[in-house]
Structures are given as structure tokens and as C-alpha cells.
GROMACS .gro file of N, CA, C and O in nm:
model
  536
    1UNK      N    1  -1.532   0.022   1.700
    1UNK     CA    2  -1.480  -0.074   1.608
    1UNK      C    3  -1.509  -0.032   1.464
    1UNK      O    4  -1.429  -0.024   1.371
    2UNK      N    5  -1.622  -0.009   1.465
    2UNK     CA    6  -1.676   0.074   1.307
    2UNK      C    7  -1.580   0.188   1.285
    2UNK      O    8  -1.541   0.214   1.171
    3UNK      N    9  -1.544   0.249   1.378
    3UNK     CA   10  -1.463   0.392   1.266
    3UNK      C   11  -1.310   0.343   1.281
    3UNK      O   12  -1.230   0.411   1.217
    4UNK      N   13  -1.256   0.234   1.356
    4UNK     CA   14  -1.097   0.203   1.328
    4UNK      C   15  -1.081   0.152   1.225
    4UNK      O   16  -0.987   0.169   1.147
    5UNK      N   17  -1.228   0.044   1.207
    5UNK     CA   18  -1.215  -0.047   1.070
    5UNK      C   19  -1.250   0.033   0.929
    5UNK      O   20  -1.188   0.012   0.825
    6UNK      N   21  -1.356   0.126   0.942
    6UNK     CA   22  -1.363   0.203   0.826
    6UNK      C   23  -1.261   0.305   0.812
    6UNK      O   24  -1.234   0.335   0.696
    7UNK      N   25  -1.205   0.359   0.897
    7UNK     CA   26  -1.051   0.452   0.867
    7UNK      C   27  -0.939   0.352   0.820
    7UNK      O   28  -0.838   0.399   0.766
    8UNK      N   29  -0.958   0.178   0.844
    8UNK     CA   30  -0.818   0.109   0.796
    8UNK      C   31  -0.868   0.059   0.626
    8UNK      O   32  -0.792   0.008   0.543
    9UNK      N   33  -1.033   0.094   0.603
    9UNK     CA   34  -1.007   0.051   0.482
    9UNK      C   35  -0.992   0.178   0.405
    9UNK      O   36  -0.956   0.164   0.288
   10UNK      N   37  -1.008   0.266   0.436
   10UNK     CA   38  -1.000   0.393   0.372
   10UNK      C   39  -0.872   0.412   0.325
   10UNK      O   40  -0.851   0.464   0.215
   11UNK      N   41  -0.759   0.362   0.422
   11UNK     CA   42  -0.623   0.404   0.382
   11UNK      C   43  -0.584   0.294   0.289
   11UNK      O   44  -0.484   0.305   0.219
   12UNK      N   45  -0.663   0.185   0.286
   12UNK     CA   46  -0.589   0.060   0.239
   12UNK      C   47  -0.669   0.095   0.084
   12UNK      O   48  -0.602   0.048  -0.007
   13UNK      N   49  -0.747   0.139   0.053
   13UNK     CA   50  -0.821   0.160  -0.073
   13UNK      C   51  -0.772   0.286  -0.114
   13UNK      O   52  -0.772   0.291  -0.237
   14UNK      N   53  -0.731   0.390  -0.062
   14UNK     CA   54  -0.637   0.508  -0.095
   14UNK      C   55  -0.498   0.491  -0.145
   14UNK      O   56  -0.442   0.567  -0.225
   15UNK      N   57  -0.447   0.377  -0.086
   15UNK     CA   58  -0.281   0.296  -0.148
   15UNK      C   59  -0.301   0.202  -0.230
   15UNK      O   60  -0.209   0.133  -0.274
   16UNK      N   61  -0.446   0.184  -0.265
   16UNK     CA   62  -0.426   0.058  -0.359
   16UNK      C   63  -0.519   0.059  -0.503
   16UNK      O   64  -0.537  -0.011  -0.603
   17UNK      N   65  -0.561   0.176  -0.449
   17UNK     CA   66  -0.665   0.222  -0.559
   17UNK      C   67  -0.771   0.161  -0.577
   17UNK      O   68  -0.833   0.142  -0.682
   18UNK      N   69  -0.797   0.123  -0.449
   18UNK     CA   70  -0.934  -0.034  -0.488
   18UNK      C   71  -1.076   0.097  -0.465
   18UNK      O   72  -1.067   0.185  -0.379
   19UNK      N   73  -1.151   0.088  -0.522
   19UNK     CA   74  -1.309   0.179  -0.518
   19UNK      C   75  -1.367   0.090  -0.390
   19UNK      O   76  -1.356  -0.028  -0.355
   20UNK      N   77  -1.447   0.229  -0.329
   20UNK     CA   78  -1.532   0.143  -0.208
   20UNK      C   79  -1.637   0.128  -0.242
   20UNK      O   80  -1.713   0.224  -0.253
   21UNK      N   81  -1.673   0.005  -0.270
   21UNK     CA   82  -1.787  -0.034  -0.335
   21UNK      C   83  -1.844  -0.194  -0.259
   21UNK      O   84  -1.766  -0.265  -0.198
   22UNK      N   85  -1.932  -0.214  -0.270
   22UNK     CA   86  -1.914  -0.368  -0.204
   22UNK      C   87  -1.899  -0.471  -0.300
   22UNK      O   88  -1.922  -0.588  -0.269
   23UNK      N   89  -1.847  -0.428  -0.454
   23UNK     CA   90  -1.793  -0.509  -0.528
   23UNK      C   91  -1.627  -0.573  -0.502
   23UNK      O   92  -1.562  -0.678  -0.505
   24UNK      N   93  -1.617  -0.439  -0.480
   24UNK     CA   94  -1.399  -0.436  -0.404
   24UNK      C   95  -1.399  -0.471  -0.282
   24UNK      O   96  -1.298  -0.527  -0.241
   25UNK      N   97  -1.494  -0.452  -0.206
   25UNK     CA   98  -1.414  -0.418  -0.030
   25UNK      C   99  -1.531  -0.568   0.005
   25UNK      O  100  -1.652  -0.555  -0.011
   26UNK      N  101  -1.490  -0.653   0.036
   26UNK     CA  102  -1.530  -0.809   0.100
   26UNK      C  103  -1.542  -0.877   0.210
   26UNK      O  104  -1.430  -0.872   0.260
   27UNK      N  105  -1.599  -0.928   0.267
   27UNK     CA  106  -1.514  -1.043   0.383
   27UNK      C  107  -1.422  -1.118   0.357
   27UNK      O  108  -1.398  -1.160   0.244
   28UNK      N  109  -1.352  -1.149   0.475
   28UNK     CA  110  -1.276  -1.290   0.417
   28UNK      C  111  -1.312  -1.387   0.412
   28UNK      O  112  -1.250  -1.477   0.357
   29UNK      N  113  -1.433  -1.400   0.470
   29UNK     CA  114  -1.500  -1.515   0.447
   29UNK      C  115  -1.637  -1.562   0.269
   29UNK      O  116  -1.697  -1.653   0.212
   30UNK      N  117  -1.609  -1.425   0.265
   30UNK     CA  118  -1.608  -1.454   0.135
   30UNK      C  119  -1.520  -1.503   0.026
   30UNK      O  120  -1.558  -1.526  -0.088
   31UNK      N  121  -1.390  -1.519   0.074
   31UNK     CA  122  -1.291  -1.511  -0.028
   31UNK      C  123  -1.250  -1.658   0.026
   31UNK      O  124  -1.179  -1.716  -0.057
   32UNK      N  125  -1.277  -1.739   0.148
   32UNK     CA  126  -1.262  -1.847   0.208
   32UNK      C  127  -1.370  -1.861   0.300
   32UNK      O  128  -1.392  -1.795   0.401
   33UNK      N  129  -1.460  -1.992   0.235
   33UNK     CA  130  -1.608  -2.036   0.323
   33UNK      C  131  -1.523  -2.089   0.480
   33UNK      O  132  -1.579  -2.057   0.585
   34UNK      N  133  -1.415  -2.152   0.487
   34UNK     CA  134  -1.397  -2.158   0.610
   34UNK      C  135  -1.373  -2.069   0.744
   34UNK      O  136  -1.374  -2.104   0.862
   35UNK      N  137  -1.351  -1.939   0.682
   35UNK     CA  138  -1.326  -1.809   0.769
   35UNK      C  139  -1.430  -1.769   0.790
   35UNK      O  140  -1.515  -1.776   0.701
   36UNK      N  141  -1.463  -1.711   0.922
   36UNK     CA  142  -1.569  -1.654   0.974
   36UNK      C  143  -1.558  -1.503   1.014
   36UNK      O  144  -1.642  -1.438   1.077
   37UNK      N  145  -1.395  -1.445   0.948
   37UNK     CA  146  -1.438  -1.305   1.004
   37UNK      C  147  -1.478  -1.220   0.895
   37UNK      O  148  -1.448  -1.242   0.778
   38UNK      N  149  -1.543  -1.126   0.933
   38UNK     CA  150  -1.527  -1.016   1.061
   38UNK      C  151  -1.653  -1.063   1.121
   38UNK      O  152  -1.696  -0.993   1.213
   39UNK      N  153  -1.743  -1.203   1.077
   39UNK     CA  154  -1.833  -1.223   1.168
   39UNK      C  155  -1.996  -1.143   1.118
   39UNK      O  156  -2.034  -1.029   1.091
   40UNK      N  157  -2.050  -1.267   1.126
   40UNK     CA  158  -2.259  -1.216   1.062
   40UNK      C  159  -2.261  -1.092   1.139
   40UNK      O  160  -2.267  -1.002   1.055
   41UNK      N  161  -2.258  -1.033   1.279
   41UNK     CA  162  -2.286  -0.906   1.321
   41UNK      C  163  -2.292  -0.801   1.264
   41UNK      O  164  -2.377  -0.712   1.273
   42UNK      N  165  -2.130  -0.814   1.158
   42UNK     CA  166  -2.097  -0.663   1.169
   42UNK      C  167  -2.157  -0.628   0.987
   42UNK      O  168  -2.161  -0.710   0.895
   43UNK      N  169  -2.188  -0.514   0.984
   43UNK     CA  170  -2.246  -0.465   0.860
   43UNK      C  171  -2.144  -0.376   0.788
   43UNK      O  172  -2.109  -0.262   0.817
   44UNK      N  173  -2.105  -0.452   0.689
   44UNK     CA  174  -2.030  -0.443   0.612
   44UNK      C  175  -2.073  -0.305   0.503
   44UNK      O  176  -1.986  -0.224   0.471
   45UNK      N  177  -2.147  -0.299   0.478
   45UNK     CA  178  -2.225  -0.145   0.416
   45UNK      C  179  -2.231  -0.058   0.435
   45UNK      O  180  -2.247   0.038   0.361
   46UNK      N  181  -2.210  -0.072   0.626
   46UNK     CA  182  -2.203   0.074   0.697
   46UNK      C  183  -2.015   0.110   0.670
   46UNK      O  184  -1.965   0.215   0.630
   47UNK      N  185  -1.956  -0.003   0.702
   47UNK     CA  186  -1.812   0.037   0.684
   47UNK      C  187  -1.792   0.080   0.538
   47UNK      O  188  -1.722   0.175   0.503
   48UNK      N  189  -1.854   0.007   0.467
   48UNK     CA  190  -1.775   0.093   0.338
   48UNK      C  191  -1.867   0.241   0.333
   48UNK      O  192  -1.809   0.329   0.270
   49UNK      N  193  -1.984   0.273   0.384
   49UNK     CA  194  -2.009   0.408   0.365
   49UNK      C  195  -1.982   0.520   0.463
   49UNK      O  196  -2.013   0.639   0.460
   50UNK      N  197  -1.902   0.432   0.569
   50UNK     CA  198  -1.841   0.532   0.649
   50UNK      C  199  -1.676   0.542   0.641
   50UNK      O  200  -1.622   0.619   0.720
   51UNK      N  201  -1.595   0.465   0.549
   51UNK     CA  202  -1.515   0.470   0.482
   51UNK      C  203  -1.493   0.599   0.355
   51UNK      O  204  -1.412   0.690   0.341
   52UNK      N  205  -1.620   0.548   0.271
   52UNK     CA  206  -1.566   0.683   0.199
   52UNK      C  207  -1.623   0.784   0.259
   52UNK      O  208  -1.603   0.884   0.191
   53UNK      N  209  -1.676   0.804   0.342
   53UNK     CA  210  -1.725   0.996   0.377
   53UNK      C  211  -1.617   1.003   0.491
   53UNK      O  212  -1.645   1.083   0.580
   54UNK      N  213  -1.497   0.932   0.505
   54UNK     CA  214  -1.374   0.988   0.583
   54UNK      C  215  -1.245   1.075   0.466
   54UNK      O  216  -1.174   1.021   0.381
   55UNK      N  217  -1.253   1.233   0.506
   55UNK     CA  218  -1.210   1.274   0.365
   55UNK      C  219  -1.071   1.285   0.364
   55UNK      O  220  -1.003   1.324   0.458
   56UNK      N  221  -1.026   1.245   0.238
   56UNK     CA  222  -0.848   1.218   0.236
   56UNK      C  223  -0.767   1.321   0.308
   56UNK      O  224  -0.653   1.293   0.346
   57UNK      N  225  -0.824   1.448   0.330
   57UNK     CA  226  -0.733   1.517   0.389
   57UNK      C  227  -0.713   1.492   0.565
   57UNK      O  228  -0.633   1.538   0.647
   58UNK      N  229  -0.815   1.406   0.574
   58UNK     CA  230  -0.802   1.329   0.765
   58UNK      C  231  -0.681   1.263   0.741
   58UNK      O  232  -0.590   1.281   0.821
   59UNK      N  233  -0.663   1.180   0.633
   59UNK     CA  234  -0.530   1.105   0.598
   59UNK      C  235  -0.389   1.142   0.625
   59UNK      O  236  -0.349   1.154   0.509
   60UNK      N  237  -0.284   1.169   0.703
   60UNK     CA  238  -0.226   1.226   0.700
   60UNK      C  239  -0.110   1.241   0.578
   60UNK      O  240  -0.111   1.132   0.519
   61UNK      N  241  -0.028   1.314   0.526
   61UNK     CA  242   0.009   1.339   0.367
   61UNK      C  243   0.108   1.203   0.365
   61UNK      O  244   0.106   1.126   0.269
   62UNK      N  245   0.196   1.184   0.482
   62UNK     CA  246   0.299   1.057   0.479
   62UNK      C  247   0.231   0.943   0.484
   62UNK      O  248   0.288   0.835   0.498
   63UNK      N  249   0.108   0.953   0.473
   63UNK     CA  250  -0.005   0.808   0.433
   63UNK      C  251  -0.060   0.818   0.332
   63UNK      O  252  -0.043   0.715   0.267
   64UNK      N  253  -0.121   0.890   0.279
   64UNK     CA  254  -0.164   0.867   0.122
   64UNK      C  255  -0.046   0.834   0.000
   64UNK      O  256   0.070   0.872  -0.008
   65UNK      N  257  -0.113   0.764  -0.072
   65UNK     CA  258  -0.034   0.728  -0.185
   65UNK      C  259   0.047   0.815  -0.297
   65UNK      O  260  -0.036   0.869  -0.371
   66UNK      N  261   0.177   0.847  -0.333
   66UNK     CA  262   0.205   0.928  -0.442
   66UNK      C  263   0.189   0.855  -0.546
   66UNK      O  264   0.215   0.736  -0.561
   67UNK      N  265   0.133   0.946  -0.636
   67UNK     CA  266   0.128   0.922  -0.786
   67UNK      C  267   0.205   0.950  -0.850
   67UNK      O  268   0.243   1.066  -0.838
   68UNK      N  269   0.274   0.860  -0.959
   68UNK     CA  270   0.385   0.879  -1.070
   68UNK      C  271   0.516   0.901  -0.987
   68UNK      O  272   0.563   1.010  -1.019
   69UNK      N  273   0.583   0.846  -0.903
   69UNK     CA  274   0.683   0.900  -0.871
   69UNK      C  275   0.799   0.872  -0.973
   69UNK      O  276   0.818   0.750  -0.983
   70UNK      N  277   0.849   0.917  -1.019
   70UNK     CA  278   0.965   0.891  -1.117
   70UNK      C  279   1.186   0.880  -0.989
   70UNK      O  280   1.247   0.957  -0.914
   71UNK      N  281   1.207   0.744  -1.042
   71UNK     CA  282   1.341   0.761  -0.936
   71UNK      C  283   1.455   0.712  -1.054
   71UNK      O  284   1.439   0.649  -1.159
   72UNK      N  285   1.575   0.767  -0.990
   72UNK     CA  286   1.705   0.656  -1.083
   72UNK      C  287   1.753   0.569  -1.004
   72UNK      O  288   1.789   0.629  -0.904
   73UNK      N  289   1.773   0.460  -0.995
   73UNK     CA  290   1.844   0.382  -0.927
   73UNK      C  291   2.025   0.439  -0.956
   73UNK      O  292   2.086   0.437  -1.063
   74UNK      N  293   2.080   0.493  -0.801
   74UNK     CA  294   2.228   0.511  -0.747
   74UNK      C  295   2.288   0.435  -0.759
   74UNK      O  296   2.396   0.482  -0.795
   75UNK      N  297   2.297   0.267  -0.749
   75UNK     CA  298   2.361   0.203  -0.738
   75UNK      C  299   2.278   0.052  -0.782
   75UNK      O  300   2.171   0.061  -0.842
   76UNK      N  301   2.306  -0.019  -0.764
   76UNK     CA  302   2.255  -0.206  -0.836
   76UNK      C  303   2.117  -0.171  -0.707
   76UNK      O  304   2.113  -0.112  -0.599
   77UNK      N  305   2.039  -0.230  -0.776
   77UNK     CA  306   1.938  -0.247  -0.663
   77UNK      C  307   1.834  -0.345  -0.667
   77UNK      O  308   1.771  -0.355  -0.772
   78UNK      N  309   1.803  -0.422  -0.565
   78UNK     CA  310   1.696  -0.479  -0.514
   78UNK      C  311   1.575  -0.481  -0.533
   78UNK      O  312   1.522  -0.389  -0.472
   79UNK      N  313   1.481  -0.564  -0.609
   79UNK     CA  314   1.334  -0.531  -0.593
   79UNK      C  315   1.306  -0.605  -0.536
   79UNK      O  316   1.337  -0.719  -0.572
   80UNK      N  317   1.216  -0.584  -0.392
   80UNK     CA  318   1.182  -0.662  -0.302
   80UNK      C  319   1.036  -0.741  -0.375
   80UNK      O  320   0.967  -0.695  -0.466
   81UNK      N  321   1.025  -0.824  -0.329
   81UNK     CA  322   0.871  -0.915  -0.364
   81UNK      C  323   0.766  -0.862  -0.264
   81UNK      O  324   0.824  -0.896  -0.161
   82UNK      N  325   0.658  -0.805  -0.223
   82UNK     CA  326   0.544  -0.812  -0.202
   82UNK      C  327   0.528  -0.690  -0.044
   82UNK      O  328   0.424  -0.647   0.005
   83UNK      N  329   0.687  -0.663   0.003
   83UNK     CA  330   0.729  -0.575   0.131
   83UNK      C  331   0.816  -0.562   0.124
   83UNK      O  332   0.909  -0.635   0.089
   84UNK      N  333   0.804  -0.399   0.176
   84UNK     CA  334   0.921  -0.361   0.235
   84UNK      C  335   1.029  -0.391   0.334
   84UNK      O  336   1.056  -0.344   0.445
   85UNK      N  337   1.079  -0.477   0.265
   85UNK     CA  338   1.209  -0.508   0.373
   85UNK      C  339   1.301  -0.658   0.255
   85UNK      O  340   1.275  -0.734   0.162
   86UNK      N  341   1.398  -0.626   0.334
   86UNK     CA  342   1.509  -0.682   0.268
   86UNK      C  343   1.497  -0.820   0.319
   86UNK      O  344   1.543  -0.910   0.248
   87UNK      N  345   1.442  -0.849   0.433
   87UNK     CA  346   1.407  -1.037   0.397
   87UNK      C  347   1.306  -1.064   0.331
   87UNK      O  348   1.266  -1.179   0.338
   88UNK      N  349   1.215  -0.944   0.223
   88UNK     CA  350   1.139  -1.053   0.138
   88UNK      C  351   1.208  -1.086   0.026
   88UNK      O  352   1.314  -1.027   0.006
   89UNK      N  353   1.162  -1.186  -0.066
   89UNK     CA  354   1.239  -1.274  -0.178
   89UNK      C  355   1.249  -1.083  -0.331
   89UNK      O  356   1.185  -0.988  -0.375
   90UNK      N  357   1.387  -1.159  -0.334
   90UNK     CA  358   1.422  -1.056  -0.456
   90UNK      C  359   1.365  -1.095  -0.591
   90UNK      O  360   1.385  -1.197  -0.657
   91UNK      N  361   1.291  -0.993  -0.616
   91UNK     CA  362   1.229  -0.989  -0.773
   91UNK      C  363   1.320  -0.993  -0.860
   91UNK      O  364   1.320  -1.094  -0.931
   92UNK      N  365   1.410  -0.906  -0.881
   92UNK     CA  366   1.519  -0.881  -0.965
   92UNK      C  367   1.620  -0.739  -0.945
   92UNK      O  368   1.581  -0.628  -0.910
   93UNK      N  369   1.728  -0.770  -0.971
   93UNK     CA  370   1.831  -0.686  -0.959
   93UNK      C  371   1.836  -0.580  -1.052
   93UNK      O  372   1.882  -0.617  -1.160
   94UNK      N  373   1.796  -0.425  -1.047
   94UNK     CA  374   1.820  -0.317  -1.091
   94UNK      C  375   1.923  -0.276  -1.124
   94UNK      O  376   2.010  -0.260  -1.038
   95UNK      N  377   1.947  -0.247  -1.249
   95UNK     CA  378   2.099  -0.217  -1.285
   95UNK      C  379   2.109  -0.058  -1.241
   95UNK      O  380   1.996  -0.010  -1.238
   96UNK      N  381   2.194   0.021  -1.211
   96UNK     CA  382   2.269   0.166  -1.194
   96UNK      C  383   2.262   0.253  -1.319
   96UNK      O  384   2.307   0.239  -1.433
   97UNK      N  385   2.180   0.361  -1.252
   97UNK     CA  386   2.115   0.388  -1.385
   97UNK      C  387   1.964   0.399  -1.452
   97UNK      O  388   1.932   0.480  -1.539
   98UNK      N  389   1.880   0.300  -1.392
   98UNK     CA  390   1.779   0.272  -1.473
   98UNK      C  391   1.693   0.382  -1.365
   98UNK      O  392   1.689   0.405  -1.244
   99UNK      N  393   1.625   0.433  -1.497
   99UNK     CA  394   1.482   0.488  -1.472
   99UNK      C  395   1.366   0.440  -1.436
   99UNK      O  396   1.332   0.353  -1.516
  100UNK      N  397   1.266   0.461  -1.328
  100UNK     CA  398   1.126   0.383  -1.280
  100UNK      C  399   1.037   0.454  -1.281
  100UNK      O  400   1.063   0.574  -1.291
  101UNK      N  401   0.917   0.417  -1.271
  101UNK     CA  402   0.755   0.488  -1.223
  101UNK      C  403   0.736   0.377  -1.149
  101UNK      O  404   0.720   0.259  -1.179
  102UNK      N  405   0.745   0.473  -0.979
  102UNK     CA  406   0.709   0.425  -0.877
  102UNK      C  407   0.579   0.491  -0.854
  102UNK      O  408   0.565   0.603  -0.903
  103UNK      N  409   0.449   0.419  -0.765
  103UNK     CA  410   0.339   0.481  -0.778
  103UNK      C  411   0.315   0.521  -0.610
  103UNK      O  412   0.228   0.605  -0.585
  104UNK      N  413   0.396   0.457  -0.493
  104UNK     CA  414   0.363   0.524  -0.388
  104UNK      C  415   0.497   0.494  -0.329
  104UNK      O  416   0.572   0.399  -0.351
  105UNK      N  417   0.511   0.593  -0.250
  105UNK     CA  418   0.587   0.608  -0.103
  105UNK      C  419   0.543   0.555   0.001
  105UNK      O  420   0.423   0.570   0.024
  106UNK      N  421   0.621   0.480   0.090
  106UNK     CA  422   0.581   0.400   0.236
  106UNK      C  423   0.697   0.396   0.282
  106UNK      O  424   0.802   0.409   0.219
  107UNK      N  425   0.675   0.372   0.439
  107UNK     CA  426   0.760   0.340   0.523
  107UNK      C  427   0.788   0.178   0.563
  107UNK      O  428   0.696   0.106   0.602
  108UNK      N  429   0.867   0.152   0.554
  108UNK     CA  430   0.924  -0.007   0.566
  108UNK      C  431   0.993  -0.012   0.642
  108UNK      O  432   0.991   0.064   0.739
  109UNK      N  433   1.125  -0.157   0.612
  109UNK     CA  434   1.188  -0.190   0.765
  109UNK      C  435   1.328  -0.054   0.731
  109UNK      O  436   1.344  -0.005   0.619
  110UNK      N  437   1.407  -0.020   0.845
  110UNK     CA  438   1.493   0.083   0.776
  110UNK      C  439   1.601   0.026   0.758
  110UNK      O  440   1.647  -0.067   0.825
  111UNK      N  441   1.654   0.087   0.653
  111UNK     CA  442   1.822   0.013   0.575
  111UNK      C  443   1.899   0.155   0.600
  111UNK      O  444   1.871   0.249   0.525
  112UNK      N  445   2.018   0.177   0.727
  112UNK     CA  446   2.087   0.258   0.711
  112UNK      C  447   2.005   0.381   0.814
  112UNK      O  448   2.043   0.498   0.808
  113UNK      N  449   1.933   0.356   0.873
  113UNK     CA  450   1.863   0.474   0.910
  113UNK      C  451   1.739   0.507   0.829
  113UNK      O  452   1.634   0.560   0.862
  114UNK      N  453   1.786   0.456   0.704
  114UNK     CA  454   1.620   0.524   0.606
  114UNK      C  455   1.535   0.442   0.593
  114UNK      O  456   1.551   0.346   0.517
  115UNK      N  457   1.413   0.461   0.671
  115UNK     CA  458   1.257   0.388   0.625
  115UNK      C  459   1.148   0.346   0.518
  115UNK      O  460   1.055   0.265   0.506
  116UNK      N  461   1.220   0.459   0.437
  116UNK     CA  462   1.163   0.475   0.272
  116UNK      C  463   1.166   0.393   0.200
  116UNK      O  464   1.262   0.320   0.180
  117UNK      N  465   1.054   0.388   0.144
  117UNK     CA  466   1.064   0.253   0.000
  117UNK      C  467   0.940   0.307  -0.117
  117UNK      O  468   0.831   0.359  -0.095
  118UNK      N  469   0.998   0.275  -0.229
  118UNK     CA  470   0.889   0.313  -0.347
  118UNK      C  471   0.821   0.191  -0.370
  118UNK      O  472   0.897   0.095  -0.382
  119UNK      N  473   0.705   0.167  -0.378
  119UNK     CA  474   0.601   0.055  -0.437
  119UNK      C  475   0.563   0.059  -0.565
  119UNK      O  476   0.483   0.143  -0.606
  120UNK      N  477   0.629  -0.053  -0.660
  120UNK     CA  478   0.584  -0.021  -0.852
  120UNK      C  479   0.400  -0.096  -0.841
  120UNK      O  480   0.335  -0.166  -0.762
  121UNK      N  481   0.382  -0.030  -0.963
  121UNK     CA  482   0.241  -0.083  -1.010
  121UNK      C  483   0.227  -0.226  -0.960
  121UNK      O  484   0.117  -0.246  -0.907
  122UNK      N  485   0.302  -0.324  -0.963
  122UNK     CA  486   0.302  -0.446  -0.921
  122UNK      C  487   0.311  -0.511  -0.766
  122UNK      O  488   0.311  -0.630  -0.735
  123UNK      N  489   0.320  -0.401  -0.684
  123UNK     CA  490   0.287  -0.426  -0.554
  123UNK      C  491   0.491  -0.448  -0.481
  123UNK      O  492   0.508  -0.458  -0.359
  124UNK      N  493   0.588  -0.451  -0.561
  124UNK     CA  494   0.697  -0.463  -0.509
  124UNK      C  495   0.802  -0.345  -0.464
  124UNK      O  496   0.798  -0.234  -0.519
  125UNK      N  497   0.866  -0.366  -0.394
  125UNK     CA  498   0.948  -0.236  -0.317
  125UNK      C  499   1.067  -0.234  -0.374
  125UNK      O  500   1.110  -0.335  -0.430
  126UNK      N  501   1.144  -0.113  -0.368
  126UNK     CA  502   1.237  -0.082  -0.379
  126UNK      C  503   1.309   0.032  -0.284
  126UNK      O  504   1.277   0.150  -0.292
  127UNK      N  505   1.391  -0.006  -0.210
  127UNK     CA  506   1.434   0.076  -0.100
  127UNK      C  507   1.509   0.239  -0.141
  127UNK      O  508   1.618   0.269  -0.190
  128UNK      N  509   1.430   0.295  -0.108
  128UNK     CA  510   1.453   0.475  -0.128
  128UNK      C  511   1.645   0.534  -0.124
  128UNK      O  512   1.695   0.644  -0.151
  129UNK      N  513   1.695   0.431  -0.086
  129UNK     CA  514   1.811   0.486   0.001
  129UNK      C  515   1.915   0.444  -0.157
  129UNK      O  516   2.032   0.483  -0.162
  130UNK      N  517   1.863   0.375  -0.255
  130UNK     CA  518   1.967   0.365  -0.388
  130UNK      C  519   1.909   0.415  -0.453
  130UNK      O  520   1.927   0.352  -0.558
  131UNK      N  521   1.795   0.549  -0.488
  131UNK     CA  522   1.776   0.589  -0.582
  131UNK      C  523   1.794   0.774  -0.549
  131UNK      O  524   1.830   0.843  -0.454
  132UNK      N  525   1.772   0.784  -0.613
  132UNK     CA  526   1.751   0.976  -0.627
  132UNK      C  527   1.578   0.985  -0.743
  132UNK      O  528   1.537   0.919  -0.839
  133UNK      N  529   1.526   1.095  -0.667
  133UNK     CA  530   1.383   1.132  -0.708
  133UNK      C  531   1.456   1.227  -0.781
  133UNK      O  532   1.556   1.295  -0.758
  134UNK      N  533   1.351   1.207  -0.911
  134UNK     CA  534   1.332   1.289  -1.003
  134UNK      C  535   1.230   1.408  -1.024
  134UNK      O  536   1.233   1.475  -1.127
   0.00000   0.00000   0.00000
């Protein structure tokens, strides 16, 4: 249980840029007195220090986060709210044309066959399949 959970925060602090520290990485029951997980047992200290001595290159490359990705939007496009996929609520409509700094690549729901989606600084998607990389 210790190395699934310290390999899921490893990737989740690698895509999100959060430091493993036990200032960043929490219970949830810290964040809500009514939640009880992950539960008094488990030692939360060992996961974050067996978190970071898992080294990014275990990560495989289509899981770590890209930095700076620069795209044009092909056509009008979609910014999804909070996931990848086209039933979450639209942020706003991208005009044809416009330039972005996307900060990671992920796989989402697929539109067309393609799985791809860019994630902006703000945590929202934009589906890979209306833009061209720069």
C-alpha cells in the first residue's frame, strides 16, 4: 500500500508542481475533521519520503508533465473547466488563431480517436485535436 500510494503522489506532485513536503502533501482529514482517511495507522512521512526518492525517470515520459508547451488553436475551441473531456462546463471559447502556454500534456476522454489534451496554468483543458504545437 505504501509504494502504490507513494508512486500516486509522486506523479500527482510531478503534474502539479506541488513540493513533497508535509507542508503540501496532507490528509483529507485534515482538510475536513469529518473524514477519516487514509486513517491514524498509516504514516504519512514515510509516504512523502518514499515519494520523493522514487526518481522521475521510473515515471514513464507520457506521464510526467511538459513544460511551456506553446499551441495555436486550428479552429474555435473549447476550454474545458477542471477535465479533460467535453462534458465538463466550458470556460470559454478560443478564437482560431490564438496563441497559448500550455504547461502539460495528458490523456483524457478521446474526441475523434485523439486522447490528447493540453492543461493551462489554471488547471483547464483544451483538447489537442484543434490546435497544432509549436
Amino acid at each position: 500500500m505504501y509504494e502504490a500510494s507513494a508512486w500516486l503522489i509522486r506523479k500527482q506532485a510531478e503534474r502539479y508542481s506541488i513540493p513533497l513536503d508535509r507542508n503540501h502533501v496532507i490528509c483529507h482529514r485534515e482538510i475536513r475533521g469529518t473524514k477519516t482517511c487514509p486513517g491514524s495507522k498509516v504514516d504519512l512521512d514515510k509516504l512523502i519520503r518514499l515519494a520523493g526518492a522514487i526518481d522521475k525517470r521510473d515515471i514513464p515520459s507520457d506521464e510526467r508533465p511538459a513544460a511551456n508547451i506553446t499551441v495555436t488553436t486550428i479552429k474555435n475551441a473549447n476550454l474545458q473547466a477542471r477535465q479533460p473531456s467535453t462534458s465538463a462546463a466550458i470556460v470559454r471559447t478560443i478564437a482560431r488563431g490564438t496563441t497559448l502556454k500550455m504547461v502539460t500534456a495528458t490523456d483524457g476522454e478521446a474526441v475523434q480517436g485523439n486522447p490528447k489534451w493540453y492543461q493551462d496554468r489554471d488547471g483547464n483543458f483544451l483538447w489537442a485535436g484543434v490546435t497544432k504545437q509549436l
